[in-house]
């Protein structure tokens, strides 16, 4: 089962696509990372059965509006709240990875009444430079699309778990396979993620699991600093894992997440 796909349109005209895996409440809402989509969290949703799980394609990603007019962090927060309001009438457990984790703690800060528990995979307060964002945009613009087949895409992008997820999620159109995101939009979103949001993180009161990979994006100093300024956070370390630990350390991730959301 890959869930039932639904959609809603928010105030600025952006259409949000999301998948619902029916089950018992409270629901678990999961947010993917930059240049990802709900596709890569389907195994996580399945592992959380019999709980209800909602996977959101955040604006600019997946089946949601590809080129939204607003790429601010506040717009991403409002989108998540709109989906929660459409699907639930009780607080939910909110889970996110990377960009999605950043969105998740901003939701928990702005709307504490909506979030029962919070799980963050590979997250910090927001960091990076304009040069980092430009390099990321250049990387995505360097893809020679369309790819003829998924096998060609995998060979071109690499054989790591994230590259395979990208290849699996390519969209078939105009005689070829294209990513489900726009490179310029990814760069704009990345710029917004460079701004530290310490005050929001420090205000989060929900019980929080912060999971880090031993081969992830953040230094030990960054990890310790982030945890130290959380009100109600505990750390879990994933071994032999990358920034995309939900893909390459799945069993560790799923086991710890299940235990956290089902105390």
PDB file of C-alpha atoms in Angstrom:
ATOM      1  CA  UNK A   1       0.000   0.000   0.000  1.00  0.00           C
ATOM      2  CA  UNK A   2       1.341   3.408  -1.013  1.00  0.00           C
ATOM      3  CA  UNK A   3      -1.417   5.433   0.637  1.00  0.00           C
ATOM      4  CA  UNK A   4      -4.281   7.441  -0.834  1.00  0.00           C
ATOM      5  CA  UNK A   5      -3.166  10.624  -2.586  1.00  0.00           C
ATOM      6  CA  UNK A   6      -5.098  13.780  -1.760  1.00  0.00           C
ATOM      7  CA  UNK A   7      -4.644  17.465  -2.590  1.00  0.00           C
ATOM      8  CA  UNK A   8      -5.668  20.872  -1.303  1.00  0.00           C
ATOM      9  CA  UNK A   9      -5.015  24.410  -2.500  1.00  0.00           C
ATOM     10  CA  UNK A  10      -3.868  27.011   0.011  1.00  0.00           C
ATOM     11  CA  UNK A  11      -4.404  30.772   0.070  1.00  0.00           C
ATOM     12  CA  UNK A  12      -1.562  31.737  -2.278  1.00  0.00           C
ATOM     13  CA  UNK A  13      -2.730  29.275  -4.940  1.00  0.00           C
ATOM     14  CA  UNK A  14      -0.182  26.567  -4.186  1.00  0.00           C
ATOM     15  CA  UNK A  15      -1.590  23.049  -4.490  1.00  0.00           C
ATOM     16  CA  UNK A  16      -0.312  20.610  -1.875  1.00  0.00           C
ATOM     17  CA  UNK A  17      -0.301  16.907  -2.598  1.00  0.00           C
ATOM     18  CA  UNK A  18      -0.134  14.409   0.248  1.00  0.00           C
ATOM     19  CA  UNK A  19      -0.606  10.696   0.894  1.00  0.00           C
ATOM     20  CA  UNK A  20      -2.735   9.255   3.674  1.00  0.00           C
ATOM     21  CA  UNK A  21      -2.112   5.816   5.140  1.00  0.00           C
ATOM     22  CA  UNK A  22      -5.239   5.134   7.174  1.00  0.00           C
ATOM     23  CA  UNK A  23      -4.954   3.771  10.694  1.00  0.00           C
ATOM     24  CA  UNK A  24      -5.406   4.622  14.334  1.00  0.00           C
ATOM     25  CA  UNK A  25      -4.794   8.038  15.809  1.00  0.00           C
ATOM     26  CA  UNK A  26      -3.178  10.244  16.704  1.00  0.00           C
ATOM     27  CA  UNK A  27      -1.884  10.691  13.174  1.00  0.00           C
ATOM     28  CA  UNK A  28       1.808  10.941  12.338  1.00  0.00           C
ATOM     29  CA  UNK A  29       2.701  13.611   9.759  1.00  0.00           C
ATOM     30  CA  UNK A  30       6.046  13.223   7.952  1.00  0.00           C
ATOM     31  CA  UNK A  31       7.985  15.890   6.035  1.00  0.00           C
ATOM     32  CA  UNK A  32      10.758  15.042   3.544  1.00  0.00           C
ATOM     33  CA  UNK A  33      13.982  16.940   2.899  1.00  0.00           C
ATOM     34  CA  UNK A  34      15.052  19.383   0.203  1.00  0.00           C
ATOM     35  CA  UNK A  35      14.693  17.964  -3.340  1.00  0.00           C
ATOM     36  CA  UNK A  36      12.911  14.905  -1.932  1.00  0.00           C
ATOM     37  CA  UNK A  37       9.278  13.886  -1.829  1.00  0.00           C
ATOM     38  CA  UNK A  38       6.806  11.733   0.062  1.00  0.00           C
ATOM     39  CA  UNK A  39       7.969   8.797  -2.082  1.00  0.00           C
ATOM     40  CA  UNK A  40      11.078   8.143   0.009  1.00  0.00           C
ATOM     41  CA  UNK A  41       9.093   7.929   3.262  1.00  0.00           C
ATOM     42  CA  UNK A  42       6.593   5.299   2.119  1.00  0.00           C
ATOM     43  CA  UNK A  43       8.596   2.520   3.864  1.00  0.00           C
ATOM     44  CA  UNK A  44       8.630   4.593   7.075  1.00  0.00           C
ATOM     45  CA  UNK A  45       4.847   5.052   6.856  1.00  0.00           C
ATOM     46  CA  UNK A  46       4.378   1.329   6.362  1.00  0.00           C
ATOM     47  CA  UNK A  47       6.634   0.565   9.328  1.00  0.00           C
ATOM     48  CA  UNK A  48       4.474   2.770  11.564  1.00  0.00           C
ATOM     49  CA  UNK A  49       1.290   0.742  10.965  1.00  0.00           C
ATOM     50  CA  UNK A  50      -1.298   0.503  12.451  1.00  0.00           C
ATOM     51  CA  UNK A  51      -0.969   4.255  13.082  1.00  0.00           C
ATOM     52  CA  UNK A  52      -2.435   6.723  10.594  1.00  0.00           C
ATOM     53  CA  UNK A  53       0.370   8.417   8.658  1.00  0.00           C
ATOM     54  CA  UNK A  54       0.261  11.486   6.392  1.00  0.00           C
ATOM     55  CA  UNK A  55       3.169  12.130   4.003  1.00  0.00           C
ATOM     56  CA  UNK A  56       3.253  15.658   2.573  1.00  0.00           C
ATOM     57  CA  UNK A  57       4.926  16.716  -0.663  1.00  0.00           C
ATOM     58  CA  UNK A  58       6.090  20.140   0.498  1.00  0.00           C
ATOM     59  CA  UNK A  59       5.643  23.076  -1.890  1.00  0.00           C
ATOM     60  CA  UNK A  60       8.032  22.906  -4.836  1.00  0.00           C
ATOM     61  CA  UNK A  61       8.389  19.136  -4.477  1.00  0.00           C
ATOM     62  CA  UNK A  62       6.786  15.920  -5.671  1.00  0.00           C
ATOM     63  CA  UNK A  63       3.206  16.283  -6.887  1.00  0.00           C
ATOM     64  CA  UNK A  64       2.734  19.681  -5.217  1.00  0.00           C
ATOM     65  CA  UNK A  65       3.035  22.957  -7.145  1.00  0.00           C
ATOM     66  CA  UNK A  66       6.467  22.841  -8.767  1.00  0.00           C
ATOM     67  CA  UNK A  67       7.183  26.577  -8.848  1.00  0.00           C
ATOM     68  CA  UNK A  68       5.383  28.254  -5.923  1.00  0.00           C
ATOM     69  CA  UNK A  69       5.383  32.028  -5.642  1.00  0.00           C
ATOM     70  CA  UNK A  70       6.368  31.933  -1.960  1.00  0.00           C
ATOM     71  CA  UNK A  71       9.307  29.856  -0.714  1.00  0.00           C
ATOM     72  CA  UNK A  72       9.560  31.397   2.753  1.00  0.00           C
ATOM     73  CA  UNK A  73       9.811  29.216   5.823  1.00  0.00           C
ATOM     74  CA  UNK A  74       6.502  30.694   6.980  1.00  0.00           C
ATOM     75  CA  UNK A  75       4.777  29.456   3.826  1.00  0.00           C
ATOM     76  CA  UNK A  76       6.029  25.922   4.491  1.00  0.00           C
ATOM     77  CA  UNK A  77       4.735  26.106   8.063  1.00  0.00           C
ATOM     78  CA  UNK A  78       1.324  27.341   6.917  1.00  0.00           C
ATOM     79  CA  UNK A  79       1.118  24.467   4.421  1.00  0.00           C
ATOM     80  CA  UNK A  80       1.650  21.851   7.113  1.00  0.00           C
ATOM     81  CA  UNK A  81      -0.955  23.477   9.325  1.00  0.00           C
ATOM     82  CA  UNK A  82      -3.431  23.487   6.405  1.00  0.00           C
ATOM     83  CA  UNK A  83      -2.967  19.740   5.868  1.00  0.00           C
ATOM     84  CA  UNK A  84      -3.281  18.995   9.588  1.00  0.00           C
ATOM     85  CA  UNK A  85      -6.471  21.050   9.791  1.00  0.00           C
ATOM     86  CA  UNK A  86      -7.879  19.208   6.764  1.00  0.00           C
ATOM     87  CA  UNK A  87      -7.123  15.745   8.119  1.00  0.00           C
ATOM     88  CA  UNK A  88      -7.197  15.877  11.916  1.00  0.00           C
ATOM     89  CA  UNK A  89      -9.090  17.253  14.889  1.00  0.00           C
ATOM     90  CA  UNK A  90      -6.519  16.332  17.533  1.00  0.00           C
ATOM     91  CA  UNK A  91      -2.785  16.949  18.055  1.00  0.00           C
ATOM     92  CA  UNK A  92      -0.477  14.934  15.816  1.00  0.00           C
ATOM     93  CA  UNK A  93       3.041  13.516  16.003  1.00  0.00           C
ATOM     94  CA  UNK A  94       5.252  15.465  13.588  1.00  0.00           C
ATOM     95  CA  UNK A  95       8.334  13.968  11.933  1.00  0.00           C
ATOM     96  CA  UNK A  96      10.799  15.574   9.516  1.00  0.00           C
ATOM     97  CA  UNK A  97      14.166  15.010   7.866  1.00  0.00           C
ATOM     98  CA  UNK A  98      16.640  17.795   7.036  1.00  0.00           C
ATOM     99  CA  UNK A  99      14.584  20.645   5.501  1.00  0.00           C
ATOM    100  CA  UNK A 100      11.460  18.805   6.638  1.00  0.00           C
ATOM    101  CA  UNK A 101      12.802  18.637  10.188  1.00  0.00           C
ATOM    102  CA  UNK A 102      13.455  22.383  10.101  1.00  0.00           C
ATOM    103  CA  UNK A 103       9.869  22.931   8.929  1.00  0.00           C
ATOM    104  CA  UNK A 104       8.642  20.577  11.649  1.00  0.00           C
ATOM    105  CA  UNK A 105      10.205  22.404  14.587  1.00  0.00           C
ATOM    106  CA  UNK A 106       8.974  25.732  13.205  1.00  0.00           C
ATOM    107  CA  UNK A 107       5.446  24.268  13.126  1.00  0.00           C
ATOM    108  CA  UNK A 108       5.841  23.032  16.710  1.00  0.00           C
ATOM    109  CA  UNK A 109       7.060  26.484  17.782  1.00  0.00           C
ATOM    110  CA  UNK A 110       4.288  28.426  16.051  1.00  0.00           C
ATOM    111  CA  UNK A 111       1.469  25.980  16.799  1.00  0.00           C
ATOM    112  CA  UNK A 112       2.269  24.037  19.989  1.00  0.00           C
ATOM    113  CA  UNK A 113      -1.381  23.045  20.314  1.00  0.00           C
ATOM    114  CA  UNK A 114      -1.092  20.935  17.140  1.00  0.00           C
ATOM    115  CA  UNK A 115       2.030  18.909  17.955  1.00  0.00           C
ATOM    116  CA  UNK A 116       1.994  16.095  20.518  1.00  0.00           C
ATOM    117  CA  UNK A 117       5.482  14.730  19.841  1.00  0.00           C
ATOM    118  CA  UNK A 118       8.249  15.863  17.485  1.00  0.00           C
ATOM    119  CA  UNK A 119      10.927  13.747  15.751  1.00  0.00           C
ATOM    120  CA  UNK A 120      13.774  15.438  13.858  1.00  0.00           C
ATOM    121  CA  UNK A 121      16.203  13.513  11.656  1.00  0.00           C
ATOM    122  CA  UNK A 122      19.430  15.336  10.720  1.00  0.00           C
ATOM    123  CA  UNK A 123      18.394  18.824  11.754  1.00  0.00           C
ATOM    124  CA  UNK A 124      19.888  22.025  13.083  1.00  0.00           C
ATOM    125  CA  UNK A 125      18.682  25.567  13.666  1.00  0.00           C
ATOM    126  CA  UNK A 126      19.424  26.620  10.078  1.00  0.00           C
ATOM    127  CA  UNK A 127      22.852  27.336   8.647  1.00  0.00           C
ATOM    128  CA  UNK A 128      24.762  27.826   5.424  1.00  0.00           C
ATOM    129  CA  UNK A 129      25.807  30.603   3.075  1.00  0.00           C
ATOM    130  CA  UNK A 130      24.604  32.130  -0.171  1.00  0.00           C
ATOM    131  CA  UNK A 131      27.548  30.409  -1.839  1.00  0.00           C
ATOM    132  CA  UNK A 132      26.369  27.027  -0.509  1.00  0.00           C
ATOM    133  CA  UNK A 133      22.895  27.644  -1.917  1.00  0.00           C
ATOM    134  CA  UNK A 134      24.281  28.720  -5.286  1.00  0.00           C
ATOM    135  CA  UNK A 135      26.435  25.593  -5.453  1.00  0.00           C
ATOM    136  CA  UNK A 136      23.409  23.442  -4.698  1.00  0.00           C
ATOM    137  CA  UNK A 137      21.414  25.120  -7.451  1.00  0.00           C
ATOM    138  CA  UNK A 138      24.307  24.645  -9.871  1.00  0.00           C
ATOM    139  CA  UNK A 139      24.441  20.949  -9.000  1.00  0.00           C
ATOM    140  CA  UNK A 140      20.786  20.417  -9.816  1.00  0.00           C
ATOM    141  CA  UNK A 141      21.057  22.534 -12.980  1.00  0.00           C
ATOM    142  CA  UNK A 142      23.968  20.332 -14.095  1.00  0.00           C
ATOM    143  CA  UNK A 143      21.698  17.310 -14.481  1.00  0.00           C
ATOM    144  CA  UNK A 144      21.421  16.515 -18.192  1.00  0.00           C
ATOM    145  CA  UNK A 145      17.685  15.977 -18.328  1.00  0.00           C
ATOM    146  CA  UNK A 146      15.660  14.323 -19.555  1.00  0.00           C
ATOM    147  CA  UNK A 147      17.066  10.946 -18.610  1.00  0.00           C
ATOM    148  CA  UNK A 148      16.167   8.243 -21.123  1.00  0.00           C
ATOM    149  CA  UNK A 149      15.598   5.513 -18.525  1.00  0.00           C
ATOM    150  CA  UNK A 150      15.785   5.141 -14.740  1.00  0.00           C
ATOM    151  CA  UNK A 151      18.832   2.936 -15.205  1.00  0.00           C
ATOM    152  CA  UNK A 152      20.593   5.781 -17.023  1.00  0.00           C
ATOM    153  CA  UNK A 153      19.542   8.188 -14.261  1.00  0.00           C
ATOM    154  CA  UNK A 154      20.939   5.880 -11.591  1.00  0.00           C
ATOM    155  CA  UNK A 155      24.194   5.499 -13.491  1.00  0.00           C
ATOM    156  CA  UNK A 156      24.466   9.275 -13.897  1.00  0.00           C
ATOM    157  CA  UNK A 157      23.430  10.359 -10.410  1.00  0.00           C
ATOM    158  CA  UNK A 158      25.268   7.632  -8.530  1.00  0.00           C
ATOM    159  CA  UNK A 159      24.390   4.442  -6.720  1.00  0.00           C
ATOM    160  CA  UNK A 160      23.925   5.847  -3.235  1.00  0.00           C
ATOM    161  CA  UNK A 161      20.528   5.632  -1.504  1.00  0.00           C
ATOM    162  CA  UNK A 162      19.586   9.254  -2.208  1.00  0.00           C
ATOM    163  CA  UNK A 163      20.522   8.976  -5.900  1.00  0.00           C
ATOM    164  CA  UNK A 164      18.423   5.819  -6.175  1.00  0.00           C
ATOM    165  CA  UNK A 165      15.495   7.603  -4.508  1.00  0.00           C
ATOM    166  CA  UNK A 166      15.805  10.463  -7.001  1.00  0.00           C
ATOM    167  CA  UNK A 167      15.893   8.011  -9.907  1.00  0.00           C
ATOM    168  CA  UNK A 168      12.884   6.072  -8.607  1.00  0.00           C
ATOM    169  CA  UNK A 169      10.863   9.269  -8.257  1.00  0.00           C
ATOM    170  CA  UNK A 170      11.533  10.801 -11.685  1.00  0.00           C
ATOM    171  CA  UNK A 171       8.498  12.026 -13.607  1.00  0.00           C
ATOM    172  CA  UNK A 172       7.858  10.709 -17.121  1.00  0.00           C
ATOM    173  CA  UNK A 173       6.879  13.466 -19.566  1.00  0.00           C
ATOM    174  CA  UNK A 174       7.864  14.885 -22.953  1.00  0.00           C
ATOM    175  CA  UNK A 175       9.619  11.700 -23.955  1.00  0.00           C
ATOM    176  CA  UNK A 176      11.891  11.411 -20.960  1.00  0.00           C
ATOM    177  CA  UNK A 177      12.317  11.395 -17.188  1.00  0.00           C
ATOM    178  CA  UNK A 178      12.559  14.629 -15.204  1.00  0.00           C
ATOM    179  CA  UNK A 179      13.074  15.442 -11.504  1.00  0.00           C
ATOM    180  CA  UNK A 180       9.986  16.412  -9.521  1.00  0.00           C
ATOM    181  CA  UNK A 181      11.531  19.754  -8.552  1.00  0.00           C
ATOM    182  CA  UNK A 182      12.963  22.872 -10.182  1.00  0.00           C
ATOM    183  CA  UNK A 183      16.638  23.675  -9.580  1.00  0.00           C
ATOM    184  CA  UNK A 184      16.075  27.424  -9.190  1.00  0.00           C
ATOM    185  CA  UNK A 185      13.324  26.819  -6.635  1.00  0.00           C
ATOM    186  CA  UNK A 186      15.597  24.480  -4.652  1.00  0.00           C
ATOM    187  CA  UNK A 187      18.212  27.227  -4.525  1.00  0.00           C
ATOM    188  CA  UNK A 188      15.664  29.791  -3.299  1.00  0.00           C
ATOM    189  CA  UNK A 189      14.420  27.439  -0.605  1.00  0.00           C
ATOM    190  CA  UNK A 190      17.996  26.700   0.465  1.00  0.00           C
ATOM    191  CA  UNK A 191      18.658  30.414   0.970  1.00  0.00           C
ATOM    192  CA  UNK A 192      15.760  30.548   3.436  1.00  0.00           C
ATOM    193  CA  UNK A 193      17.240  27.569   5.314  1.00  0.00           C
ATOM    194  CA  UNK A 194      20.492  29.456   5.884  1.00  0.00           C
ATOM    195  CA  UNK A 195      18.900  31.738   8.479  1.00  0.00           C
ATOM    196  CA  UNK A 196      19.299  30.467  12.078  1.00  0.00           C
ATOM    197  CA  UNK A 197      15.982  30.059  13.895  1.00  0.00           C
ATOM    198  CA  UNK A 198      17.241  29.662  17.442  1.00  0.00           C
ATOM    199  CA  UNK A 199      14.363  31.465  19.137  1.00  0.00           C
ATOM    200  CA  UNK A 200      11.807  29.149  17.542  1.00  0.00           C
ATOM    201  CA  UNK A 201      13.783  26.023  18.431  1.00  0.00           C
ATOM    202  CA  UNK A 202      14.255  27.181  22.024  1.00  0.00           C
ATOM    203  CA  UNK A 203      10.497  27.697  22.375  1.00  0.00           C
ATOM    204  CA  UNK A 204       9.493  24.149  21.377  1.00  0.00           C
ATOM    205  CA  UNK A 205       7.929  22.406  24.359  1.00  0.00           C
ATOM    206  CA  UNK A 206       6.805  19.117  22.810  1.00  0.00           C
ATOM    207  CA  UNK A 207       8.841  16.000  23.682  1.00  0.00           C
ATOM    208  CA  UNK A 208      11.413  15.810  20.899  1.00  0.00           C
ATOM    209  CA  UNK A 209      13.613  13.080  19.454  1.00  0.00           C
ATOM    210  CA  UNK A 210      16.648  14.431  17.586  1.00  0.00           C
ATOM    211  CA  UNK A 211      18.277  11.698  15.505  1.00  0.00           C
ATOM    212  CA  UNK A 212      21.707  12.173  13.947  1.00  0.00           C
ATOM    213  CA  UNK A 213      23.738  10.001  11.582  1.00  0.00           C
ATOM    214  CA  UNK A 214      27.379   9.298  12.325  1.00  0.00           C
ATOM    215  CA  UNK A 215      28.221  10.197   8.706  1.00  0.00           C
ATOM    216  CA  UNK A 216      25.624  12.940   8.396  1.00  0.00           C
ATOM    217  CA  UNK A 217      25.744  16.631   7.578  1.00  0.00           C
ATOM    218  CA  UNK A 218      26.520  18.093  11.001  1.00  0.00           C
ATOM    219  CA  UNK A 219      29.627  18.217  13.162  1.00  0.00           C
ATOM    220  CA  UNK A 220      29.623  16.990  16.734  1.00  0.00           C
ATOM    221  CA  UNK A 221      29.870  20.605  17.864  1.00  0.00           C
ATOM    222  CA  UNK A 222      26.744  21.512  15.874  1.00  0.00           C
ATOM    223  CA  UNK A 223      24.846  18.526  17.236  1.00  0.00           C
ATOM    224  CA  UNK A 224      25.691  19.338  20.845  1.00  0.00           C
ATOM    225  CA  UNK A 225      24.832  23.017  20.422  1.00  0.00           C
ATOM    226  CA  UNK A 226      21.432  22.215  18.959  1.00  0.00           C
ATOM    227  CA  UNK A 227      20.532  19.716  21.685  1.00  0.00           C
ATOM    228  CA  UNK A 228      21.750  22.020  24.438  1.00  0.00           C
ATOM    229  CA  UNK A 229      19.257  24.702  23.452  1.00  0.00           C
ATOM    230  CA  UNK A 230      16.246  22.385  23.181  1.00  0.00           C
ATOM    231  CA  UNK A 231      13.737  22.452  26.046  1.00  0.00           C
ATOM    232  CA  UNK A 232      12.592  18.851  25.962  1.00  0.00           C
ATOM    233  CA  UNK A 233      14.869  17.050  23.506  1.00  0.00           C
ATOM    234  CA  UNK A 234      16.844  13.826  23.600  1.00  0.00           C
ATOM    235  CA  UNK A 235      19.389  12.565  21.113  1.00  0.00           C
ATOM    236  CA  UNK A 236      19.646   9.275  19.252  1.00  0.00           C
ATOM    237  CA  UNK A 237      22.640   8.344  17.105  1.00  0.00           C
ATOM    238  CA  UNK A 238      22.323   6.201  13.971  1.00  0.00           C
ATOM    239  CA  UNK A 239      25.430   4.209  13.012  1.00  0.00           C
ATOM    240  CA  UNK A 240      26.849   3.592   9.540  1.00  0.00           C
ATOM    241  CA  UNK A 241      24.341   6.159   8.301  1.00  0.00           C
ATOM    242  CA  UNK A 242      24.305   9.227   6.060  1.00  0.00           C
ATOM    243  CA  UNK A 243      22.300  12.445   6.104  1.00  0.00           C
ATOM    244  CA  UNK A 244      19.566  10.350   4.458  1.00  0.00           C
ATOM    245  CA  UNK A 245      19.546   7.785   7.244  1.00  0.00           C
ATOM    246  CA  UNK A 246      15.869   6.972   6.638  1.00  0.00           C
ATOM    247  CA  UNK A 247      17.161   5.343   3.445  1.00  0.00           C
ATOM    248  CA  UNK A 248      20.489   3.766   4.391  1.00  0.00           C
ATOM    249  CA  UNK A 249      19.886   3.012   8.090  1.00  0.00           C
ATOM    250  CA  UNK A 250      16.200   2.260   7.762  1.00  0.00           C
ATOM    251  CA  UNK A 251      15.821  -0.443  10.411  1.00  0.00           C
ATOM    252  CA  UNK A 252      17.551   1.657  13.080  1.00  0.00           C
ATOM    253  CA  UNK A 253      15.479   4.700  12.120  1.00  0.00           C
ATOM    254  CA  UNK A 254      12.149   2.866  11.989  1.00  0.00           C
ATOM    255  CA  UNK A 255      12.739   1.029  15.270  1.00  0.00           C
ATOM    256  CA  UNK A 256      13.632   4.187  17.197  1.00  0.00           C
ATOM    257  CA  UNK A 257      10.811   6.207  15.625  1.00  0.00           C
ATOM    258  CA  UNK A 258       8.216   3.518  16.432  1.00  0.00           C
ATOM    259  CA  UNK A 259       9.360   3.459  20.052  1.00  0.00           C
ATOM    260  CA  UNK A 260       9.248   7.256  20.303  1.00  0.00           C
ATOM    261  CA  UNK A 261       5.742   7.743  18.877  1.00  0.00           C
ATOM    262  CA  UNK A 262       4.333   4.758  20.784  1.00  0.00           C
ATOM    263  CA  UNK A 263       5.662   5.342  24.321  1.00  0.00           C
TER     264      UNK A 263
END
